PDB file of C-alpha atoms and ligand atoms in Angstrom:
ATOM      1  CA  UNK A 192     171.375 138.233 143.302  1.00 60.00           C
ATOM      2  CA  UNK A 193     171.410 141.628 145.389  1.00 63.00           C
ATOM      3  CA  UNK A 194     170.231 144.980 144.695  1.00 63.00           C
ATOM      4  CA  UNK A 195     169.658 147.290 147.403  1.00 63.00           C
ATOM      5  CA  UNK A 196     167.579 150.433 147.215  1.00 62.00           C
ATOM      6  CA  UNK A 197     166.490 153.279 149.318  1.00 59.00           C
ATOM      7  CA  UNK A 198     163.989 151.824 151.004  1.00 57.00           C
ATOM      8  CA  UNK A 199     165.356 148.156 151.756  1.00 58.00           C
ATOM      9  CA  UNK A 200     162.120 146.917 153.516  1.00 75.00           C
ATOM     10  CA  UNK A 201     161.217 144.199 151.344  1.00 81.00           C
ATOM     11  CA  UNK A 202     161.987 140.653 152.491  1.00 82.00           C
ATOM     12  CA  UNK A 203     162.940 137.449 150.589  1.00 84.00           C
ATOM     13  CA  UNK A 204     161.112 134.058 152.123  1.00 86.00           C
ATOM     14  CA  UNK A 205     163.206 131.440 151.175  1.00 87.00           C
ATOM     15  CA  UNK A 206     161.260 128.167 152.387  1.00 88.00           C
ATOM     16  CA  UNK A 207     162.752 124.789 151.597  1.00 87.00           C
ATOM     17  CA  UNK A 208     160.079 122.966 149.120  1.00 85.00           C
ATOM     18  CA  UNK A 209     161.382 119.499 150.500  1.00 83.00           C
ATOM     19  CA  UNK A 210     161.331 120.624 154.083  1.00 83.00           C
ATOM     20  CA  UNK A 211     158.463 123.061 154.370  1.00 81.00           C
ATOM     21  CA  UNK A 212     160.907 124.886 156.361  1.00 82.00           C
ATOM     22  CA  UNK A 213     161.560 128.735 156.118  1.00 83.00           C
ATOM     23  CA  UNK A 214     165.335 129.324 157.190  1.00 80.00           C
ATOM     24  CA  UNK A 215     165.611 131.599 160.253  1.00 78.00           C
ATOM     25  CA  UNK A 216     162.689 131.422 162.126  1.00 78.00           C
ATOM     26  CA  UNK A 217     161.526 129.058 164.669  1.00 76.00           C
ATOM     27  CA  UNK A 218     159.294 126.081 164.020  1.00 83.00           C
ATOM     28  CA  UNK A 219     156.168 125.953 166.078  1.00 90.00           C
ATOM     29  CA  UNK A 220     156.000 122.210 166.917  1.00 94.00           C
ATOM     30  CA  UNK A 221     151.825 120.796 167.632  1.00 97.00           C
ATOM     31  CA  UNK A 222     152.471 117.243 169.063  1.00 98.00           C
ATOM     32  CA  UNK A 223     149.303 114.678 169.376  1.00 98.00           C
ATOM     33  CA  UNK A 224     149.073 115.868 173.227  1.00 98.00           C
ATOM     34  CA  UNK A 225     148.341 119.432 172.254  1.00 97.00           C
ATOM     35  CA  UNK A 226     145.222 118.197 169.966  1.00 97.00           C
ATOM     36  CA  UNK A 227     142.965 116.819 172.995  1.00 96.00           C
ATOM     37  CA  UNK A 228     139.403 116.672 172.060  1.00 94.00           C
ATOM     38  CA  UNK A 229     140.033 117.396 168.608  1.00 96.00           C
ATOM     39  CA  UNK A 230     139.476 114.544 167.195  1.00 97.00           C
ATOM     40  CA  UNK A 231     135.806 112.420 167.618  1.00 96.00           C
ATOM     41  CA  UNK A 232     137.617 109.082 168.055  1.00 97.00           C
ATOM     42  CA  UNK A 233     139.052 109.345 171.873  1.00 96.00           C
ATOM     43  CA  UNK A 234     139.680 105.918 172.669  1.00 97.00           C
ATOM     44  CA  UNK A 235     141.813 105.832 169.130  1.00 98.00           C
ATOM     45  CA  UNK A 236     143.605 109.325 170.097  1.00 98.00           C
ATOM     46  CA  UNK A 237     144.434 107.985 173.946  1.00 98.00           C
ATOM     47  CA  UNK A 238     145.780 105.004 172.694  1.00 98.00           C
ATOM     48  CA  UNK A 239     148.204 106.351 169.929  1.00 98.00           C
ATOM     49  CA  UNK A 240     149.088 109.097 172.548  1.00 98.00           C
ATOM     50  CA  UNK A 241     150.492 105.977 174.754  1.00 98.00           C
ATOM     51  CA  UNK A 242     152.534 104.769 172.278  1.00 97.00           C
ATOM     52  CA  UNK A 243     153.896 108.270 171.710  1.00 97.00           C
ATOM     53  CA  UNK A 244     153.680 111.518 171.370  1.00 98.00           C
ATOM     54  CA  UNK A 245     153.823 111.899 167.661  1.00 98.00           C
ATOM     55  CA  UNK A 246     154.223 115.417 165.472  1.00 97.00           C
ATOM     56  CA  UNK A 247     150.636 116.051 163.914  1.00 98.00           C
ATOM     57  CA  UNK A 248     152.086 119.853 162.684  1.00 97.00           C
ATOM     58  CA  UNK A 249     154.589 122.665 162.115  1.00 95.00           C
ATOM     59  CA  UNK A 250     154.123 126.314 161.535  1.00 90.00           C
ATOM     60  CA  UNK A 251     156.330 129.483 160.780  1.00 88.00           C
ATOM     61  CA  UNK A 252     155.096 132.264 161.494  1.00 83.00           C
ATOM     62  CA  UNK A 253     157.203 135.292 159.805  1.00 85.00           C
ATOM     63  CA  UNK A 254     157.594 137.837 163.094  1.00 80.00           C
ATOM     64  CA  UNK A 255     155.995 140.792 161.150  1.00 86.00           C
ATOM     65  CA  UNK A 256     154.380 144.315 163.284  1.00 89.00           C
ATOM     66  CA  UNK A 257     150.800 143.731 164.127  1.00 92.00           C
ATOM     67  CA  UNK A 258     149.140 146.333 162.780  1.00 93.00           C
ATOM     68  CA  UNK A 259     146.498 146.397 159.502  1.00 92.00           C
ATOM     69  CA  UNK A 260     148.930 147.769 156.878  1.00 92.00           C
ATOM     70  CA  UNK A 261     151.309 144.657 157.233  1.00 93.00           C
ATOM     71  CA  UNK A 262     151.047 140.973 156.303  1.00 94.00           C
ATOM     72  CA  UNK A 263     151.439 137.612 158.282  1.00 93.00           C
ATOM     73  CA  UNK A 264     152.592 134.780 156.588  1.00 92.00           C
ATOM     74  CA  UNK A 265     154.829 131.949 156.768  1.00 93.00           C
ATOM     75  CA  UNK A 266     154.376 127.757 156.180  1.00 94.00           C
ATOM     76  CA  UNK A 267     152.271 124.958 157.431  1.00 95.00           C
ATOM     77  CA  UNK A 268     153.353 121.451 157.596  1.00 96.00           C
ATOM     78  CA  UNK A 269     150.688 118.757 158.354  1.00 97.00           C
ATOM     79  CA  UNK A 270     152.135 115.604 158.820  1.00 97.00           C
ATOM     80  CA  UNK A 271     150.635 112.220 157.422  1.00 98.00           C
ATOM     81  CA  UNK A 272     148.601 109.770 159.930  1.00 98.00           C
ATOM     82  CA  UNK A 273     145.471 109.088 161.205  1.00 98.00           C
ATOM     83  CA  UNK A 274     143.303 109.317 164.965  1.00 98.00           C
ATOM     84  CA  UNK A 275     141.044 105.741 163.950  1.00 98.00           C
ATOM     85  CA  UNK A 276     139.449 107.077 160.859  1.00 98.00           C
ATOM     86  CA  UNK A 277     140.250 110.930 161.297  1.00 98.00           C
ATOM     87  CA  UNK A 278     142.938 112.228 159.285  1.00 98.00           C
ATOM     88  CA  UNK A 279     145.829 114.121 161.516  1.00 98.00           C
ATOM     89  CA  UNK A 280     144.859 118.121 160.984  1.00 98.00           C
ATOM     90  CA  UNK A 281     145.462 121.345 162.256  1.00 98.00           C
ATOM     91  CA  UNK A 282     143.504 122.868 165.463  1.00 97.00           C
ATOM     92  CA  UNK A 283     142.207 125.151 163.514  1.00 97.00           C
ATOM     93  CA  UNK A 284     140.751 129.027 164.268  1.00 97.00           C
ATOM     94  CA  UNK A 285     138.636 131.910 163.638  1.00 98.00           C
ATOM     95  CA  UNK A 286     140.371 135.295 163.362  1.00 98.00           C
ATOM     96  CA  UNK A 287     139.661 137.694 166.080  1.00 97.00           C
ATOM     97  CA  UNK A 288     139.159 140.103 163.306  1.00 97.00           C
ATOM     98  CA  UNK A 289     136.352 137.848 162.179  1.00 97.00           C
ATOM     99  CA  UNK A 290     136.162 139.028 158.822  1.00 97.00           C
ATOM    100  CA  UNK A 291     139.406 138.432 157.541  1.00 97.00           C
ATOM    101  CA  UNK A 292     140.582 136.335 154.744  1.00 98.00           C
ATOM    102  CA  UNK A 293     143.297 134.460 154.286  1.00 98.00           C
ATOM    103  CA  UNK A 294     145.215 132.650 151.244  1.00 98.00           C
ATOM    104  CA  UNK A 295     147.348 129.074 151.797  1.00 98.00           C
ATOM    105  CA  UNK A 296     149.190 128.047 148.341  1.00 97.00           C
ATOM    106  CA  UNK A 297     149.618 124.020 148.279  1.00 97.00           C
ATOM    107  CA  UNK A 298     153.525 123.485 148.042  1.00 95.00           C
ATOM    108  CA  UNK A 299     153.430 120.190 148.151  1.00 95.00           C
ATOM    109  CA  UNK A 300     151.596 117.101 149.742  1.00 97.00           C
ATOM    110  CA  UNK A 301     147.454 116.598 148.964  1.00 98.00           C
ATOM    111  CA  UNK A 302     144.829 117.389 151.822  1.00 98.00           C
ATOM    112  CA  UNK A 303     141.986 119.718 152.233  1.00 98.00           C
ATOM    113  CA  UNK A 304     141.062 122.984 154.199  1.00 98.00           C
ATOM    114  CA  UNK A 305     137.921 122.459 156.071  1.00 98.00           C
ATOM    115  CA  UNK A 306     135.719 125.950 156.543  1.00 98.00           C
ATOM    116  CA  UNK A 307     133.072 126.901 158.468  1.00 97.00           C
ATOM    117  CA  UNK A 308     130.969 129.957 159.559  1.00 97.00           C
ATOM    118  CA  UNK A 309     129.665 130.824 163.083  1.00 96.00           C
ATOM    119  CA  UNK A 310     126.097 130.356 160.901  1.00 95.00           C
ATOM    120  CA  UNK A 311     126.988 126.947 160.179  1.00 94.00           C
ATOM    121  CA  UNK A 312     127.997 127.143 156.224  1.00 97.00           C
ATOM    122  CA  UNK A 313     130.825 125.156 155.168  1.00 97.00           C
ATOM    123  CA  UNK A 314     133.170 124.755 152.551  1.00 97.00           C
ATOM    124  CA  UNK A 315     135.966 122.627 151.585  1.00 98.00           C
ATOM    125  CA  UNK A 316     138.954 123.330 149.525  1.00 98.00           C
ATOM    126  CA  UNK A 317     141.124 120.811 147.910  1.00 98.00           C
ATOM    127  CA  UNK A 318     145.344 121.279 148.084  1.00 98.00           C
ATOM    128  CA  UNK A 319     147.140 119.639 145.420  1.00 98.00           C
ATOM    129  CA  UNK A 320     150.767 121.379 144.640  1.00 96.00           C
ATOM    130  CA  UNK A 321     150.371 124.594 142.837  1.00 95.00           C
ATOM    131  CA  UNK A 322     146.669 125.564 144.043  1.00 97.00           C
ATOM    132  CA  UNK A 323     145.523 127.806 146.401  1.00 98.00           C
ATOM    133  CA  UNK A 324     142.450 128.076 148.831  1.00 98.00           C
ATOM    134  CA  UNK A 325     141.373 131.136 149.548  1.00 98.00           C
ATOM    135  CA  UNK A 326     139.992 131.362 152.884  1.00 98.00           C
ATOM    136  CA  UNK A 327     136.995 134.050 152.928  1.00 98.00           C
ATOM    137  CA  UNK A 328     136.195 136.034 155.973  1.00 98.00           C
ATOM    138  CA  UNK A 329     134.336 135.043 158.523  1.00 98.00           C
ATOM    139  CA  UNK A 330     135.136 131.406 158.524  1.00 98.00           C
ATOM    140  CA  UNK A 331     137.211 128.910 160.593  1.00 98.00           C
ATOM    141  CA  UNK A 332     139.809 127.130 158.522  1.00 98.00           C
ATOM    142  CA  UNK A 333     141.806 123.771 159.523  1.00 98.00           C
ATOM    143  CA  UNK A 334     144.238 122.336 157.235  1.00 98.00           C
ATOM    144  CA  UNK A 335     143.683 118.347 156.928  1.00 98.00           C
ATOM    145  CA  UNK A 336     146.581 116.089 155.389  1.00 98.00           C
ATOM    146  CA  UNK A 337     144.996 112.768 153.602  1.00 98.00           C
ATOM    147  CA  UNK A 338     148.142 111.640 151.918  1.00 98.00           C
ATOM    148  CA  UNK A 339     149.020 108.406 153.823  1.00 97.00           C
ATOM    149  CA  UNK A 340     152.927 108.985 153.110  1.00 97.00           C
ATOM    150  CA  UNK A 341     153.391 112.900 152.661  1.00 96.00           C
ATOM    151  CA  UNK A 342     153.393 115.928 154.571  1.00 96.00           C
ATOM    152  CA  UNK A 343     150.846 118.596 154.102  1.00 97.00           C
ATOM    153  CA  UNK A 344     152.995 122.112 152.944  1.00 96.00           C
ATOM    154  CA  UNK A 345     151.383 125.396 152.296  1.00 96.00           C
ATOM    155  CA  UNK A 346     152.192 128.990 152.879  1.00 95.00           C
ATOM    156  CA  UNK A 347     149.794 131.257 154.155  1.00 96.00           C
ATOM    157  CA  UNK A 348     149.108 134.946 154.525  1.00 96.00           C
ATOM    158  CA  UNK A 349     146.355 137.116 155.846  1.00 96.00           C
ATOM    159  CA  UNK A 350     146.463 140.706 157.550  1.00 96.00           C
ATOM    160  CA  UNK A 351     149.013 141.050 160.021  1.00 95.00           C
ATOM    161  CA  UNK A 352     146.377 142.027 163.062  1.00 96.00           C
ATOM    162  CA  UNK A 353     144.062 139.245 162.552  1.00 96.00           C
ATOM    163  CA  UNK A 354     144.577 137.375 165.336  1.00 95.00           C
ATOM    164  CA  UNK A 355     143.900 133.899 166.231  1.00 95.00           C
ATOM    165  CA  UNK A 356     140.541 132.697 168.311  1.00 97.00           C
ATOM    166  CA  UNK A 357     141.301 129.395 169.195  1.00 96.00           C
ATOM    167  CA  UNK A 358     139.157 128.606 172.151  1.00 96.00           C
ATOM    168  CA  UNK A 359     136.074 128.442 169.868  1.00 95.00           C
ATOM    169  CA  UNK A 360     137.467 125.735 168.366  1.00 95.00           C
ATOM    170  CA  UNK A 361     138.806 124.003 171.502  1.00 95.00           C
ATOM    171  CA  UNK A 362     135.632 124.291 173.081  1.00 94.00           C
ATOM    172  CA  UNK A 363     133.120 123.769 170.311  1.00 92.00           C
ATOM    173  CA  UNK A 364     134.992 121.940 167.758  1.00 94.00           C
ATOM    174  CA  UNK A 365     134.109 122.035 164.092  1.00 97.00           C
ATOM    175  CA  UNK A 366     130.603 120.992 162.706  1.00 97.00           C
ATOM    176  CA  UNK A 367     132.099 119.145 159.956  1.00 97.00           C
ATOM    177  CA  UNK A 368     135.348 116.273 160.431  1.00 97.00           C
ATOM    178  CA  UNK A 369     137.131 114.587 157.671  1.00 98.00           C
ATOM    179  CA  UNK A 370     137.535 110.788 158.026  1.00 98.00           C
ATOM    180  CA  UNK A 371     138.703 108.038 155.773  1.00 98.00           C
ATOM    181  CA  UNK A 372     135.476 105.885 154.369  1.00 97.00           C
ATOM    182  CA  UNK A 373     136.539 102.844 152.194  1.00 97.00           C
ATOM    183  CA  UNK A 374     139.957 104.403 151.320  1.00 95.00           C
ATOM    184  CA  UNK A 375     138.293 107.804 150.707  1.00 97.00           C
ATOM    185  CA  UNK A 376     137.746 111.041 152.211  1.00 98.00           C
ATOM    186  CA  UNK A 377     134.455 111.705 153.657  1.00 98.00           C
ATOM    187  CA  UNK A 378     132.894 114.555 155.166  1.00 98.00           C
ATOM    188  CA  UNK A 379     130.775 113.421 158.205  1.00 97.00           C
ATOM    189  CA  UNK A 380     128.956 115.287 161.179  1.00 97.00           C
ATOM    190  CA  UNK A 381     131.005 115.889 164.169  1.00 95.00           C
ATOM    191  CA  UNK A 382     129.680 114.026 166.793  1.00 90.00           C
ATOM    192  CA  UNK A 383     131.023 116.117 169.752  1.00 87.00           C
ATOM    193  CA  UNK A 384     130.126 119.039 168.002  1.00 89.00           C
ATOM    194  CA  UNK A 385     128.312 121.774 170.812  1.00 79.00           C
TER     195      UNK A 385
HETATM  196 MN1  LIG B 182     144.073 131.909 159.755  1.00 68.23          MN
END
């Protein structure tokens, strides 16, 4: 239905629950190549990389202002597989804007959002359809798929001028990884952790 009033700022977010995908805005593609160093196992991640490179993730990110007033949100796709024992993930980030939270809402698919703080806590939240992790400030968050047949979909949102910090990741990598142990999901150390 339509109904227009004064103001007519609002926005409807239609995303497709069997796609992930949010009509109208561009998909953000994250291949294996882009993931280098990511995962502990790099004999396992060169040699999948030469038999292709595969989709690990998706995002849409809804083009809203930067500023503190507005919010960013859009979807997350993780797709199923595995680097050797590690399950295929996203990068993963701080916010610039350290303290900021975030919320991701399961649509579909069953993984886990790893967390950390630049202390060294960590959490981990479980995504089954309908629940939501919220993300507190402070704390890197990575979005890990352990379905062995089904993509990972969530929507997200968090203050608009959060910003992303990457390169802490990149360089560092998270203290914690998620791996398959006897057809389970296990926490272990990371052992390229810095
Ligand atoms: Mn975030």
């Amino acid at each position: 239905m339509k109904f227009t009033g004064s103001t007519a700022k609002s926005m409807e977010i239609k995303v497709d629950l069997a796609t992930g995908l949010i009509a109208g805005y561009p998909t953000l593609e994250r291949n294996l190549s882009y993931m280098k160093n990511m995962f502990h196992d790099g004999k396992a991640y060169d040699s999948l990389l030469a038999k292709g490179d595969v989709r690990v993730y998706d995002f849409f990110d809804l083009k809203r202002p930067v500023n503190d007033r507005e919010l960013a949100c859009g979807t997350s796709i993780v797709y199923p597989g595995k680097v050797g024992d590690e399950y295929f993930m996203t990068k993963g980030h701080f916010h610039e804007v350290l303290d900021t939270a975030e919320v991701y809402y399961c649509l579909s698919g069953h993984g886990f959002m790893l967390m950390e703080n630049p202390e060294g806590d960590w959490e981990v939240g479980e995504f089954v359809p309908g629940q939501a992790v919220y993300v507190p400030g402070r704390y890197a968050h990575r979005s890990i798929n352990v379905s062995p047949s089904e993509p990972l979909k969530t929507f997200f949102c968090f203050r608009a001028d959060a910003g992303h910090d990457y390169a802490t990741i990149e360089s560092k990598g998270f203290r914690k990884l998620m791996v398959e142990k006897n057809g389970e999901p296990a926490i272990i150390d990371n052992p390229r952790w810095k």
